[in-house]
Amino acid sequence: MRNLKNIVCSVSEIGATAIAWDVTTHAFICAEGPSISENSSVAIRLWRLANSQGQQPQISEIVTWDVDSPLANPLDDKILCLHYLVDIATICLILASGDIYVVREDASQGQTQIEIVGSVDAGITGAAWSPDEELLAISTGADTFLFMTRDFEEVTNVAFKPDDVQSSKHVSVGWGKSETQFKGKRAKALRDPTVQEHIDEGTLSPCDDGAVTISWRGDGNFVAVNSVEAGKRRIIRVYSREGTLDSVSEPVDGLGGSLSWRPAGNLIAGVQRFDDHAHIVFFERNGLRHGKFALRLSAEDLKGWGRNISLKWNNDSTVLAVSFTDRVQLWTMGNYHYYLKQEIDLGSKRNAAVTKSPIGISWHPEQPLRLVAFSGERELSLQYTFAMASGPTSVPYDSGLVNVTDGCNLKVTPLRKANVPPPMSLYDLEFVDNVVDVATNVDGTLLAALYNRGLTISRWDSNQNTFLNLPPHNIFLTSPNDTYARQITFRGPSEAFILAYSISLQRDQLYKVNIKGDHAELGPSIDFTFPVTHLMPSFDYGSVFVQSILGTVHEIEDQEVADNIINGNSGTTASLRVINVLQNPPWSTSCQWLEIWKAGEGRLICGLAGNGSLHTVTSDGQESLLARNCTSFLLTETHLIFTTSQHFLKFVHLAVNQVPEVPKDEPEIDERCRSIERGAKLITAIPSTCAIILQMPRGNLETIYPRAMVLSGIRKCVVAKDYKTAFLTCRNQRVDMNILHDYNPSQFMSDISLFIKQINKADHIDLFLSQLRDEDVCRTMYKETLRTSALVEDQSQTKDHRSADSITKSKVNRICDAFLHALSNARGTHLQNIITAHVCKSPPDLDAGLSLIGKIRTQGDEAVERAVEHICFLADVNLLYNHALGLYDLDLTLLVAQQSQKDPREYLPYLQGLQEQPDLRRKFNIDSDLGRRTRALQHLHDLNAFAELKLYAEKHELYSQAIDLYRYDEQSLNDLMKLYADYLNSRNRFKEAGIAYEFLRDYESAYLAYRAATLWRESLSCASLVPLPDAEIRALAQLLADGLTESKDFFAAATVNLEYLDDVENAARLFCKGYWFADAIRVAARRGRHELLAEAVDVGLVEGMANMTELLADCKGQIGAQIPRLRELRAKKAEDPLAFLNGVDPTAADVPDNVSIAPTDASTTGGTFLTRYTGKTTGTLATGVSRRSSKNRRREERKRAAGKKGSIYEEEYLINSIRRLIERINSVSEDVNRLIEGLLRRAMKERARAVGDAMLEVVNACRECVDEVFEVKKDLGEGETNGDYKPTGGEGVVAESLEQSWKKQEPPIVNAFEVLSLAR
């Protein structure tokens, strides 16, 4: 849907008959002749025309020489091929008479400037250089075809034979014909599409001139020759680069001599002429036809300026130039339709009336849309660019208006109204001449179509729903042969500006057109002193700007100029002036496309250079390069939108005097970036509907609703309190509706009533309430990407103004409560919403919703049934049935049950049985059936059914609740406590059972329970309260002492032996075992057993020292072994993480590299560096079961606990082992202190010093290794985690282990240890 817009135009009048490009300087070589020279001889003259991009060309003569033609009339000779060999600065010129000339611009010493390097006696009928300039193809008058190298040595010489026609056996399958299209079952009787209704015989056209045309394919591997065979028919022969005949075209009636192979290689274009019409026909390489299109010529045109036609593709295959005797037409293709985009009239009547040759065309070899057209009188250098002729994108005028030129027709489509795919359109406007450019005004009501020497203005007629042309007006630009109209644009609603090129002045001109009502008149004009490439309005259509060939930007303004005083009268005249806006642009040459965004006094210039660089310049001079691979862009009020060659659509927020921020290529996490189809380009934007129109490479349209535009529109509506539009946008575009609240919570909570009033539809309010979540979507899903100080301030104020209620209550419940409050007086119209607000709470308040329905039912409201249906739709009906039953409302329960899938034969008898019961009994049965045991117990208490209550409490283990109910009834309390004590005793909860028995004064049962719990104090005290005989108490004490000794509670065991068994010796030994040496010495001295100091205490000190030194030696050895191993493991991990995490020794032999062509379980179940962490290996994805099984998890957990050497778990095992060692050292620190004190008290100083030194050594070793072992790990880098994915099975154990090693670990604290000074 893009049009061709002329950006460079210049004219010279050398009279060239052939032109070749010099791609290094972008100049072109012109050849004039053969013609009569000044000395009356036939000569050829070569010129170099330095094309200065729109400036007046600089012409310099290269050489002139006389031609010795073998023809009877040398003036009948002509130049067939002119080519410039850039690398050797040589011009190759081939004449029809058979001579091949070489002209050296910079001839070295010993070289001649002009040399005939070859000659063909039979004459030359056609010649063409290959694209790589290595081969020259020549057809001769003797029907031969030659291949020559660039040194002009013959490589191949083949003859055109009549038998060549038989080389291709064509079988047409009806490609592109109507017979192959499906037309429905009522179509005509089907026929074989391969059998044509009319078979062409290849008859010659009466206008055929017998010319031969040669055209190479873009890659230079094949060449096509169009010639007349035996004077009967034209055929196209296709030869390979080696000179082998590849194919011959099928017969085509009226085929002309023109030929051009599309550089892309898929089509060969030719001309088919008849008396009353002409077509461009296409062939494939195999010679078969492949479509066509009409040239839109009448019979009179074919007899006049259309009697000779030639073709030429540009180098990127996008434009086909069709040349006639006085004009050139440029055609493009989109969606399999050919558009006539431009018609270049050279204004040469001589060419149309006298000569038979068409206008010459020479495309630039490197710049696709640059060409030179020459007629023998005038040379016209032109450059074009593809540009959209779209309407405004500012709200409310963003109708998506797109104008597509197609000759005299203008295809107009407002895409917001009708997304009509091209080549169709909603409106087809026809004009008097081929349209050059088109523009619309600020509100899209005026449309101006510019053609070669004038324009037509159309106005939108709302009554007839189309555009109507204004009455004819005399707006023509100077003389018809002196001006080329180029571009047109609007300023405001009724001012148009026309950019034209004046041939006589050799400069660009700007004309202003004032439109008043249905009349238009030509206003002031201005001549530019610099070449202008673009004429464009600002984004708001308030100004008009131009861009020069150097890339500078200028603004066009009106001014009043005082007139000269004549006859005493003076006045002012309107004129135009040029104001410099951007003198030093960041782009080196003129941009392909330029747009200017204005907001107040601020301005942003956006330019797309030819190399894909997208630049912006602010009004205060800040420059920014947004992208280097941009393919198209456009502006809206809030965004700069552009596409990239990486197939992304990106949005850049626009702000006054702020450098735009470009999003990264991360469409998954940034709303400003979106993936699009390969090669898609922007057509227009419709911000009011949040739509973007893209055109695919094949030409079809696609409408998308990018998340950035949608969210921007929603946020604007929320700020403007237009909640209805915001809600509908969320609903249509599937945006989480929590954004309506989360974007501005305080405003939304204060506007609940306004929200309800605007939405005013129960279903829509229900939809909003049902989607509420406690998540703040503006911080997670829809982060605001516009960074402005105002936004930050607003967000901080919103955060500060949150009420205290919002801290204690969830967001969902706050909103639901607010809706309930707002709808409290609108129960008649919003009952459904009130119920929804109750159900949507977290957790759902089903009781409140059902209670409301029950209240309405008692009032006789007819809406009860609809309310029940609605609440059953919102929640699980079985859950609702239980809640309704829990409200003891049997009628409401019946209504809910009727909406469920329950069998009436089940619930009806049950409800009838409940209905017949007394109130308390019914409540008890309901609560018991619903599992609400505590309530059921309360009902039994209210029924005074104590016996039944005891059974119920015993059955459902409700002892605590029953005891609480009877806490003031001593007899009942004791009965329940007895039951509870027996229950606790049976469940091995002996301590609690003992307390309960003691509460009941049942000391005998209590001491037995305490004894089972090894609570020696409580057991012995209760045994004394029974009271038990002394023998039994001693037996009990002995039993308790043995149990305490077995559980290593030596202090308690010693106390029992001392106080209840009077066994001083055993008590002293037990004190020593527990390192309570001070107590052992005290007891021996107190009881007068001094011999125990040597027999028990000293022996205990020696044993304690031996055990402790052995323990400390083991700890020291463990540290000495594990710390170096840990260092080794970490060094291996840093050196080769892959091998470390896979648990493979990289130095071992026959280690698989885990890479295979076809993945198997053996090669993939092990995983790699990342898959071992994420669990998403090829094997696990393929099988999905084995690695995730619980069996494998248990096996992997055993491996993890074992921490086998060389496994992936070894590092974690070593770290945990050292942590446990430090904890063990901390726990024995007090024992060591008591041991040292005891040794010193018993005069064992050396032993005390040995223990102290050993302890100090171990403690110091622990302190030194803590920082190394428990180092702080860095956080995982981006991409190493896998979101919320959590592997299971054996992979889950691996993941947990790695997470534990990566997680920041708090190092254990090593307690301080200080040796007594006496032990040093």
Short mmCIF file of N, CA and C in Angstrom, two decimals, residues 664-673 780-783 785 1278:
data_model
loop_
_atom_site.label_atom_id
_atom_site.label_comp_id
_atom_site.label_asym_id
_atom_site.label_seq_id
_atom_site.Cartn_x
_atom_site.Cartn_y
_atom_site.Cartn_z
N LYS A 664 14.49 -3.25 24.81
CA LYS A 664 15.34 -4.33 24.32
C LYS A 664 14.49 -5.33 23.53
N ASP A 665 15.19 -6.24 22.86
CA ASP A 665 14.49 -7.27 22.08
C ASP A 665 14.01 -8.37 23.01
N GLU A 666 13.08 -8.01 23.89
CA GLU A 666 12.57 -8.96 24.89
C GLU A 666 11.05 -8.89 24.92
N PRO A 667 10.40 -9.43 23.89
CA PRO A 667 8.92 -9.34 23.86
C PRO A 667 8.24 -10.10 24.98
N GLU A 668 8.97 -11.03 25.62
CA GLU A 668 8.34 -11.82 26.68
C GLU A 668 8.16 -11.02 27.96
N ILE A 669 9.02 -10.01 28.19
CA ILE A 669 8.98 -9.31 29.47
C ILE A 669 8.71 -7.82 29.33
N ASP A 670 8.71 -7.29 28.11
CA ASP A 670 8.52 -5.85 27.92
C ASP A 670 7.35 -5.63 26.97
N GLU A 671 6.36 -4.90 27.45
CA GLU A 671 5.17 -4.65 26.63
C GLU A 671 5.49 -3.80 25.41
N ARG A 672 6.62 -3.08 25.43
CA ARG A 672 6.96 -2.19 24.33
C ARG A 672 7.60 -2.91 23.14
N CYS A 673 7.80 -4.19 23.23
CA CYS A 673 8.40 -4.97 22.16
C CYS A 673 7.49 -6.15 21.85
N THR A 780 3.69 -6.29 38.43
CA THR A 780 4.13 -7.58 37.90
C THR A 780 3.88 -7.67 36.40
N MET A 781 2.64 -7.86 36.02
CA MET A 781 2.32 -8.09 34.61
C MET A 781 2.44 -6.83 33.76
N TYR A 782 1.94 -5.72 34.27
CA TYR A 782 1.83 -4.50 33.47
C TYR A 782 2.61 -3.37 34.11
N LYS A 783 3.92 -3.55 34.20
CA LYS A 783 4.74 -2.48 34.75
C LYS A 783 4.70 -1.26 33.84
N THR A 785 6.06 1.53 31.80
CA THR A 785 7.35 1.74 31.15
C THR A 785 7.63 3.21 30.86
N GLU A 1278 21.02 -14.11 35.01
CA GLU A 1278 19.80 -14.20 34.23
C GLU A 1278 19.89 -15.39 33.29
#
